[in-house]
Amino acid sequence: MSDGLVRPEDWDDPVQLPDVGTVRRVLVPFDGSHHAERALAWAALAAAAAEAEVVVMVAYEPPLTKKGRGGTYVEAIRDALDDEAKALAAEAVELLTAAGCRARGVVIRGEAAAATLETVETDDCDLVVLGRRGLSSELAGIAGTLERFRSSLQGGVAEKVARHADVAVMVV
């Protein structure tokens, strides 16, 4: 009598450890949050074990405007956001370098999950290490609560990356 389950032909073979290749490059999407700091620490640990490079990626979304409607003001904000993102990436790279890791920073203008997936491809990353929550969830009061609620409905950056990345993803 069959139990109704369909099992692979090799079901009774011994368990094997598959070859997953070598980690050469670890990507850390970084926004300065406490969870991102923990991801940085885990990435440093993984990179040290594999003698891999760490790529720190900072993404930001610039404000949008129609031509002639505050365009000069928006350009100043975009420039300030870009400068802040570069400084944040440099700070993280400095921490990793001080810890003995090879590291470099990249700044991407765009949504964090899409920027992460793009960087995995363009920089040939083998592992992504990211925090389970980002900076927006650390906001005080109602804004943070609303962000956590929104993320639970839509899926946050970590969930989107884990779901769509073609490489290993470690969420911390």
JSON list of C-alpha atoms in Angstrom, two decimals:
[
{"chain": "A", "resi": 1, "resn": "MET", "atom": "CA", "xyz": [0.00, 0.00, 0.00]},
{"chain": "A", "resi": 2, "resn": "SER", "atom": "CA", "xyz": [1.39, 3.40, -1.00]},
{"chain": "A", "resi": 3, "resn": "ASP", "atom": "CA", "xyz": [1.42, 6.31, 1.44]},
{"chain": "A", "resi": 4, "resn": "GLY", "atom": "CA", "xyz": [0.65, 8.68, -1.47]},
{"chain": "A", "resi": 5, "resn": "LEU", "atom": "CA", "xyz": [4.00, 10.47, -1.33]},
{"chain": "A", "resi": 6, "resn": "VAL", "atom": "CA", "xyz": [6.13, 10.75, -4.42]},
{"chain": "A", "resi": 7, "resn": "ARG", "atom": "CA", "xyz": [9.80, 10.52, -3.51]},
{"chain": "A", "resi": 8, "resn": "PRO", "atom": "CA", "xyz": [12.88, 10.99, -5.67]},
{"chain": "A", "resi": 9, "resn": "GLU", "atom": "CA", "xyz": [14.59, 7.85, -6.96]},
{"chain": "A", "resi": 10, "resn": "ASP", "atom": "CA", "xyz": [17.62, 8.48, -4.74]},
{"chain": "A", "resi": 11, "resn": "TRP", "atom": "CA", "xyz": [15.52, 8.90, -1.57]},
{"chain": "A", "resi": 12, "resn": "ASP", "atom": "CA", "xyz": [17.28, 6.06, 0.24]},
{"chain": "A", "resi": 13, "resn": "ASP", "atom": "CA", "xyz": [20.82, 7.11, -0.79]},
{"chain": "A", "resi": 14, "resn": "PRO", "atom": "CA", "xyz": [23.08, 8.62, 1.89]},
{"chain": "A", "resi": 15, "resn": "VAL", "atom": "CA", "xyz": [22.88, 12.37, 2.43]},
{"chain": "A", "resi": 16, "resn": "GLN", "atom": "CA", "xyz": [25.66, 14.21, 0.62]},
{"chain": "A", "resi": 17, "resn": "LEU", "atom": "CA", "xyz": [27.18, 17.63, 0.97]},
{"chain": "A", "resi": 18, "resn": "PRO", "atom": "CA", "xyz": [26.89, 19.34, -2.43]},
{"chain": "A", "resi": 19, "resn": "ASP", "atom": "CA", "xyz": [29.67, 21.46, -3.86]},
{"chain": "A", "resi": 20, "resn": "VAL", "atom": "CA", "xyz": [28.52, 25.08, -3.56]},
{"chain": "A", "resi": 21, "resn": "GLY", "atom": "CA", "xyz": [31.68, 26.64, -4.93]},
{"chain": "A", "resi": 22, "resn": "THR", "atom": "CA", "xyz": [33.84, 29.30, -3.36]},
{"chain": "A", "resi": 23, "resn": "VAL", "atom": "CA", "xyz": [32.81, 32.61, -1.84]},
{"chain": "A", "resi": 24, "resn": "ARG", "atom": "CA", "xyz": [34.91, 35.26, -3.54]},
{"chain": "A", "resi": 25, "resn": "ARG", "atom": "CA", "xyz": [32.75, 38.31, -2.93]},
{"chain": "A", "resi": 26, "resn": "VAL", "atom": "CA", "xyz": [30.26, 39.08, -0.13]},
{"chain": "A", "resi": 27, "resn": "LEU", "atom": "CA", "xyz": [27.68, 41.83, -0.63]},
{"chain": "A", "resi": 28, "resn": "VAL", "atom": "CA", "xyz": [26.31, 43.82, 2.31]},
{"chain": "A", "resi": 29, "resn": "PRO", "atom": "CA", "xyz": [23.45, 46.22, 1.60]},
{"chain": "A", "resi": 30, "resn": "PHE", "atom": "CA", "xyz": [24.13, 48.88, 4.22]},
{"chain": "A", "resi": 31, "resn": "ASP", "atom": "CA", "xyz": [21.88, 51.65, 5.55]},
{"chain": "A", "resi": 32, "resn": "GLY", "atom": "CA", "xyz": [23.57, 52.35, 8.88]},
{"chain": "A", "resi": 33, "resn": "SER", "atom": "CA", "xyz": [20.87, 50.60, 10.95]},
{"chain": "A", "resi": 34, "resn": "HIS", "atom": "CA", "xyz": [21.70, 48.32, 13.87]},
{"chain": "A", "resi": 35, "resn": "HIS", "atom": "CA", "xyz": [20.66, 45.30, 11.80]},
{"chain": "A", "resi": 36, "resn": "ALA", "atom": "CA", "xyz": [22.94, 46.44, 8.96]},
{"chain": "A", "resi": 37, "resn": "GLU", "atom": "CA", "xyz": [25.82, 46.78, 11.44]},
{"chain": "A", "resi": 38, "resn": "ARG", "atom": "CA", "xyz": [25.23, 43.16, 12.52]},
{"chain": "A", "resi": 39, "resn": "ALA", "atom": "CA", "xyz": [25.20, 42.14, 8.85]},
{"chain": "A", "resi": 40, "resn": "LEU", "atom": "CA", "xyz": [28.53, 43.91, 8.41]},
{"chain": "A", "resi": 41, "resn": "ALA", "atom": "CA", "xyz": [30.00, 41.90, 11.30]},
{"chain": "A", "resi": 42, "resn": "TRP", "atom": "CA", "xyz": [28.71, 38.60, 9.88]},
{"chain": "A", "resi": 43, "resn": "ALA", "atom": "CA", "xyz": [30.01, 39.52, 6.42]},
{"chain": "A", "resi": 44, "resn": "ALA", "atom": "CA", "xyz": [33.44, 40.24, 7.91]},
{"chain": "A", "resi": 45, "resn": "LEU", "atom": "CA", "xyz": [33.41, 36.82, 9.56]},
{"chain": "A", "resi": 46, "resn": "ALA", "atom": "CA", "xyz": [32.38, 35.05, 6.33]},
{"chain": "A", "resi": 47, "resn": "ALA", "atom": "CA", "xyz": [34.89, 37.02, 4.26]},
{"chain": "A", "resi": 48, "resn": "ALA", "atom": "CA", "xyz": [37.74, 36.27, 6.65]},
{"chain": "A", "resi": 49, "resn": "ALA", "atom": "CA", "xyz": [36.97, 32.54, 6.54]},
{"chain": "A", "resi": 50, "resn": "ALA", "atom": "CA", "xyz": [36.87, 32.52, 2.73]},
{"chain": "A", "resi": 51, "resn": "GLU", "atom": "CA", "xyz": [39.50, 35.22, 2.13]},
{"chain": "A", "resi": 52, "resn": "ALA", "atom": "CA", "xyz": [36.80, 37.05, 0.18]},
{"chain": "A", "resi": 53, "resn": "GLU", "atom": "CA", "xyz": [36.21, 40.69, -0.63]},
{"chain": "A", "resi": 54, "resn": "VAL", "atom": "CA", "xyz": [33.28, 42.55, 0.96]},
{"chain": "A", "resi": 55, "resn": "VAL", "atom": "CA", "xyz": [31.26, 44.92, -1.20]},
{"chain": "A", "resi": 56, "resn": "VAL", "atom": "CA", "xyz": [29.31, 47.45, 0.86]},
{"chain": "A", "resi": 57, "resn": "MET", "atom": "CA", "xyz": [26.36, 48.76, -1.15]},
{"chain": "A", "resi": 58, "resn": "VAL", "atom": "CA", "xyz": [24.44, 51.85, -0.07]},
{"chain": "A", "resi": 59, "resn": "ALA", "atom": "CA", "xyz": [21.24, 52.59, -1.99]},
{"chain": "A", "resi": 60, "resn": "TYR", "atom": "CA", "xyz": [19.13, 55.71, -1.82]},
{"chain": "A", "resi": 61, "resn": "GLU", "atom": "CA", "xyz": [15.98, 56.90, -3.54]},
{"chain": "A", "resi": 62, "resn": "PRO", "atom": "CA", "xyz": [16.13, 60.53, -4.64]},
{"chain": "A", "resi": 63, "resn": "PRO", "atom": "CA", "xyz": [12.97, 62.64, -4.60]},
{"chain": "A", "resi": 64, "resn": "LEU", "atom": "CA", "xyz": [11.13, 63.11, -7.88]},
{"chain": "A", "resi": 65, "resn": "THR", "atom": "CA", "xyz": [9.77, 66.33, -9.33]},
{"chain": "A", "resi": 66, "resn": "LYS", "atom": "CA", "xyz": [8.44, 67.69, -12.58]},
{"chain": "A", "resi": 67, "resn": "LYS", "atom": "CA", "xyz": [10.66, 69.99, -14.57]},
{"chain": "A", "resi": 68, "resn": "GLY", "atom": "CA", "xyz": [10.46, 73.55, -13.28]},
{"chain": "A", "resi": 69, "resn": "ARG", "atom": "CA", "xyz": [8.69, 72.61, -10.06]},
{"chain": "A", "resi": 70, "resn": "GLY", "atom": "CA", "xyz": [11.38, 72.86, -7.45]},
{"chain": "A", "resi": 71, "resn": "GLY", "atom": "CA", "xyz": [14.00, 71.31, -9.72]},
{"chain": "A", "resi": 72, "resn": "THR", "atom": "CA", "xyz": [16.91, 73.28, -8.25]},
{"chain": "A", "resi": 73, "resn": "TYR", "atom": "CA", "xyz": [15.88, 72.36, -4.71]},
{"chain": "A", "resi": 74, "resn": "VAL", "atom": "CA", "xyz": [15.49, 68.68, -5.62]},
{"chain": "A", "resi": 75, "resn": "GLU", "atom": "CA", "xyz": [18.91, 68.61, -7.32]},
{"chain": "A", "resi": 76, "resn": "ALA", "atom": "CA", "xyz": [20.47, 69.96, -4.11]},
{"chain": "A", "resi": 77, "resn": "ILE", "atom": "CA", "xyz": [18.73, 67.21, -2.13]},
{"chain": "A", "resi": 78, "resn": "ARG", "atom": "CA", "xyz": [19.92, 64.56, -4.59]},
{"chain": "A", "resi": 79, "resn": "ASP", "atom": "CA", "xyz": [23.49, 65.81, -4.29]},
{"chain": "A", "resi": 80, "resn": "ALA", "atom": "CA", "xyz": [23.26, 65.78, -0.49]},
{"chain": "A", "resi": 81, "resn": "LEU", "atom": "CA", "xyz": [21.82, 62.24, -0.49]},
{"chain": "A", "resi": 82, "resn": "ASP", "atom": "CA", "xyz": [24.58, 61.06, -2.81]},
{"chain": "A", "resi": 83, "resn": "ASP", "atom": "CA", "xyz": [27.26, 62.62, -0.58]},
{"chain": "A", "resi": 84, "resn": "GLU", "atom": "CA", "xyz": [25.69, 61.07, 2.52]},
{"chain": "A", "resi": 85, "resn": "ALA", "atom": "CA", "xyz": [25.51, 57.64, 0.86]},
{"chain": "A", "resi": 86, "resn": "LYS", "atom": "CA", "xyz": [29.17, 57.83, -0.19]},
{"chain": "A", "resi": 87, "resn": "ALA", "atom": "CA", "xyz": [30.18, 58.82, 3.36]},
{"chain": "A", "resi": 88, "resn": "LEU", "atom": "CA", "xyz": [28.17, 55.94, 4.84]},
{"chain": "A", "resi": 89, "resn": "ALA", "atom": "CA", "xyz": [29.76, 53.44, 2.45]},
{"chain": "A", "resi": 90, "resn": "ALA", "atom": "CA", "xyz": [33.23, 54.82, 3.22]},
{"chain": "A", "resi": 91, "resn": "GLU", "atom": "CA", "xyz": [32.59, 54.52, 6.97]},
{"chain": "A", "resi": 92, "resn": "ALA", "atom": "CA", "xyz": [31.57, 50.87, 6.62]},
{"chain": "A", "resi": 93, "resn": "VAL", "atom": "CA", "xyz": [34.56, 50.10, 4.38]},
{"chain": "A", "resi": 94, "resn": "GLU", "atom": "CA", "xyz": [36.86, 51.71, 6.94]},
{"chain": "A", "resi": 95, "resn": "LEU", "atom": "CA", "xyz": [35.44, 49.47, 9.69]},
{"chain": "A", "resi": 96, "resn": "LEU", "atom": "CA", "xyz": [35.93, 46.36, 7.58]},
{"chain": "A", "resi": 97, "resn": "THR", "atom": "CA", "xyz": [39.44, 47.35, 6.56]},
{"chain": "A", "resi": 98, "resn": "ALA", "atom": "CA", "xyz": [40.35, 47.94, 10.21]},
{"chain": "A", "resi": 99, "resn": "ALA", "atom": "CA", "xyz": [39.05, 44.42, 10.91]},
{"chain": "A", "resi": 100, "resn": "GLY", "atom": "CA", "xyz": [41.44, 43.01, 8.30]},
{"chain": "A", "resi": 101, "resn": "CYS", "atom": "CA", "xyz": [38.99, 42.59, 5.40]},
{"chain": "A", "resi": 102, "resn": "ARG", "atom": "CA", "xyz": [39.39, 43.60, 1.79]},
{"chain": "A", "resi": 103, "resn": "ALA", "atom": "CA", "xyz": [36.43, 45.89, 1.19]},
{"chain": "A", "resi": 104, "resn": "ARG", "atom": "CA", "xyz": [35.07, 48.52, -1.15]},
{"chain": "A", "resi": 105, "resn": "GLY", "atom": "CA", "xyz": [31.91, 50.57, -1.31]},
{"chain": "A", "resi": 106, "resn": "VAL", "atom": "CA", "xyz": [29.39, 51.22, -4.05]},
{"chain": "A", "resi": 107, "resn": "VAL", "atom": "CA", "xyz": [26.51, 53.70, -4.10]},
{"chain": "A", "resi": 108, "resn": "ILE", "atom": "CA", "xyz": [23.38, 53.00, -6.14]},
{"chain": "A", "resi": 109, "resn": "ARG", "atom": "CA", "xyz": [20.58, 55.44, -6.82]},
{"chain": "A", "resi": 110, "resn": "GLY", "atom": "CA", "xyz": [17.39, 53.37, -6.52]},
{"chain": "A", "resi": 111, "resn": "GLU", "atom": "CA", "xyz": [15.22, 51.15, -4.34]},
{"chain": "A", "resi": 112, "resn": "ALA", "atom": "CA", "xyz": [17.25, 48.99, -1.93]},
{"chain": "A", "resi": 113, "resn": "ALA", "atom": "CA", "xyz": [16.06, 45.50, -2.96]},
{"chain": "A", "resi": 114, "resn": "ALA", "atom": "CA", "xyz": [16.42, 46.20, -6.69]},
{"chain": "A", "resi": 115, "resn": "ALA", "atom": "CA", "xyz": [19.82, 47.82, -6.11]},
{"chain": "A", "resi": 116, "resn": "THR", "atom": "CA", "xyz": [20.96, 44.78, -4.12]},
{"chain": "A", "resi": 117, "resn": "LEU", "atom": "CA", "xyz": [19.89, 42.34, -6.83]},
{"chain": "A", "resi": 118, "resn": "GLU", "atom": "CA", "xyz": [21.54, 44.51, -9.48]},
{"chain": "A", "resi": 119, "resn": "THR", "atom": "CA", "xyz": [24.80, 44.67, -7.50]},
{"chain": "A", "resi": 120, "resn": "VAL", "atom": "CA", "xyz": [24.82, 40.88, -7.06]},
{"chain": "A", "resi": 121, "resn": "GLU", "atom": "CA", "xyz": [24.92, 40.61, -10.85]},
{"chain": "A", "resi": 122, "resn": "THR", "atom": "CA", "xyz": [27.19, 43.53, -11.78]},
{"chain": "A", "resi": 123, "resn": "ASP", "atom": "CA", "xyz": [29.78, 42.84, -9.07]},
{"chain": "A", "resi": 124, "resn": "ASP", "atom": "CA", "xyz": [29.62, 39.04, -9.36]},
{"chain": "A", "resi": 125, "resn": "CYS", "atom": "CA", "xyz": [28.80, 38.47, -5.66]},
{"chain": "A", "resi": 126, "resn": "ASP", "atom": "CA", "xyz": [28.51, 34.95, -4.26]},
{"chain": "A", "resi": 127, "resn": "LEU", "atom": "CA", "xyz": [26.81, 35.73, -0.94]},
{"chain": "A", "resi": 128, "resn": "VAL", "atom": "CA", "xyz": [24.53, 38.48, 0.35]},
{"chain": "A", "resi": 129, "resn": "VAL", "atom": "CA", "xyz": [24.48, 39.25, 4.08]},
{"chain": "A", "resi": 130, "resn": "LEU", "atom": "CA", "xyz": [21.79, 41.70, 5.14]},
{"chain": "A", "resi": 131, "resn": "GLY", "atom": "CA", "xyz": [19.85, 42.80, 8.17]},
{"chain": "A", "resi": 132, "resn": "ARG", "atom": "CA", "xyz": [16.31, 41.56, 8.65]},
{"chain": "A", "resi": 133, "resn": "ARG", "atom": "CA", "xyz": [15.10, 45.12, 9.19]},
{"chain": "A", "resi": 134, "resn": "GLY", "atom": "CA", "xyz": [16.38, 48.41, 7.88]},
{"chain": "A", "resi": 135, "resn": "LEU", "atom": "CA", "xyz": [16.73, 51.93, 9.13]},
{"chain": "A", "resi": 136, "resn": "SER", "atom": "CA", "xyz": [13.11, 52.88, 8.47]},
{"chain": "A", "resi": 137, "resn": "SER", "atom": "CA", "xyz": [11.89, 50.23, 10.93]},
{"chain": "A", "resi": 138, "resn": "GLU", "atom": "CA", "xyz": [14.06, 51.79, 13.65]},
{"chain": "A", "resi": 139, "resn": "LEU", "atom": "CA", "xyz": [12.19, 55.08, 13.47]},
{"chain": "A", "resi": 140, "resn": "ALA", "atom": "CA", "xyz": [10.59, 56.06, 16.75]},
{"chain": "A", "resi": 141, "resn": "GLY", "atom": "CA", "xyz": [6.88, 56.10, 17.37]},
{"chain": "A", "resi": 142, "resn": "ILE", "atom": "CA", "xyz": [4.10, 55.59, 14.88]},
{"chain": "A", "resi": 143, "resn": "ALA", "atom": "CA", "xyz": [6.30, 55.90, 11.79]},
{"chain": "A", "resi": 144, "resn": "GLY", "atom": "CA", "xyz": [8.33, 52.84, 12.80]},
{"chain": "A", "resi": 145, "resn": "THR", "atom": "CA", "xyz": [5.18, 50.88, 13.64]},
{"chain": "A", "resi": 146, "resn": "LEU", "atom": "CA", "xyz": [3.65, 51.78, 10.29]},
{"chain": "A", "resi": 147, "resn": "GLU", "atom": "CA", "xyz": [6.84, 50.76, 8.47]},
{"chain": "A", "resi": 148, "resn": "ARG", "atom": "CA", "xyz": [6.88, 47.35, 10.20]},
{"chain": "A", "resi": 149, "resn": "PHE", "atom": "CA", "xyz": [3.20, 46.87, 9.31]},
{"chain": "A", "resi": 150, "resn": "ARG", "atom": "CA", "xyz": [3.80, 47.88, 5.68]},
{"chain": "A", "resi": 151, "resn": "SER", "atom": "CA", "xyz": [6.77, 45.53, 5.44]},
{"chain": "A", "resi": 152, "resn": "SER", "atom": "CA", "xyz": [4.73, 42.66, 6.85]},
{"chain": "A", "resi": 153, "resn": "LEU", "atom": "CA", "xyz": [2.16, 43.16, 4.08]},
{"chain": "A", "resi": 154, "resn": "GLN", "atom": "CA", "xyz": [4.47, 43.92, 1.14]},
{"chain": "A", "resi": 155, "resn": "GLY", "atom": "CA", "xyz": [7.63, 42.17, 2.18]},
{"chain": "A", "resi": 156, "resn": "GLY", "atom": "CA", "xyz": [10.69, 44.13, 3.18]},
{"chain": "A", "resi": 157, "resn": "VAL", "atom": "CA", "xyz": [14.03, 44.40, 1.46]},
{"chain": "A", "resi": 158, "resn": "ALA", "atom": "CA", "xyz": [15.39, 41.24, 3.12]},
{"chain": "A", "resi": 159, "resn": "GLU", "atom": "CA", "xyz": [12.41, 39.17, 2.01]},
{"chain": "A", "resi": 160, "resn": "LYS", "atom": "CA", "xyz": [12.57, 40.47, -1.57]},
{"chain": "A", "resi": 161, "resn": "VAL", "atom": "CA", "xyz": [16.30, 39.80, -1.81]},
{"chain": "A", "resi": 162, "resn": "ALA", "atom": "CA", "xyz": [16.00, 36.32, -0.28]},
{"chain": "A", "resi": 163, "resn": "ARG", "atom": "CA", "xyz": [13.16, 35.48, -2.64]},
{"chain": "A", "resi": 164, "resn": "HIS", "atom": "CA", "xyz": [14.75, 36.75, -5.86]},
{"chain": "A", "resi": 165, "resn": "ALA", "atom": "CA", "xyz": [18.54, 36.46, -5.50]},
{"chain": "A", "resi": 166, "resn": "ASP", "atom": "CA", "xyz": [20.31, 33.74, -7.47]},
{"chain": "A", "resi": 167, "resn": "VAL", "atom": "CA", "xyz": [23.00, 33.45, -4.79]},
{"chain": "A", "resi": 168, "resn": "ALA", "atom": "CA", "xyz": [23.03, 32.47, -1.13]},
{"chain": "A", "resi": 169, "resn": "VAL", "atom": "CA", "xyz": [21.44, 35.02, 1.20]},
{"chain": "A", "resi": 170, "resn": "MET", "atom": "CA", "xyz": [22.08, 35.28, 4.93]},
{"chain": "A", "resi": 171, "resn": "VAL", "atom": "CA", "xyz": [19.54, 37.38, 6.84]},
{"chain": "A", "resi": 172, "resn": "VAL", "atom": "CA", "xyz": [20.69, 38.47, 10.31]}
]
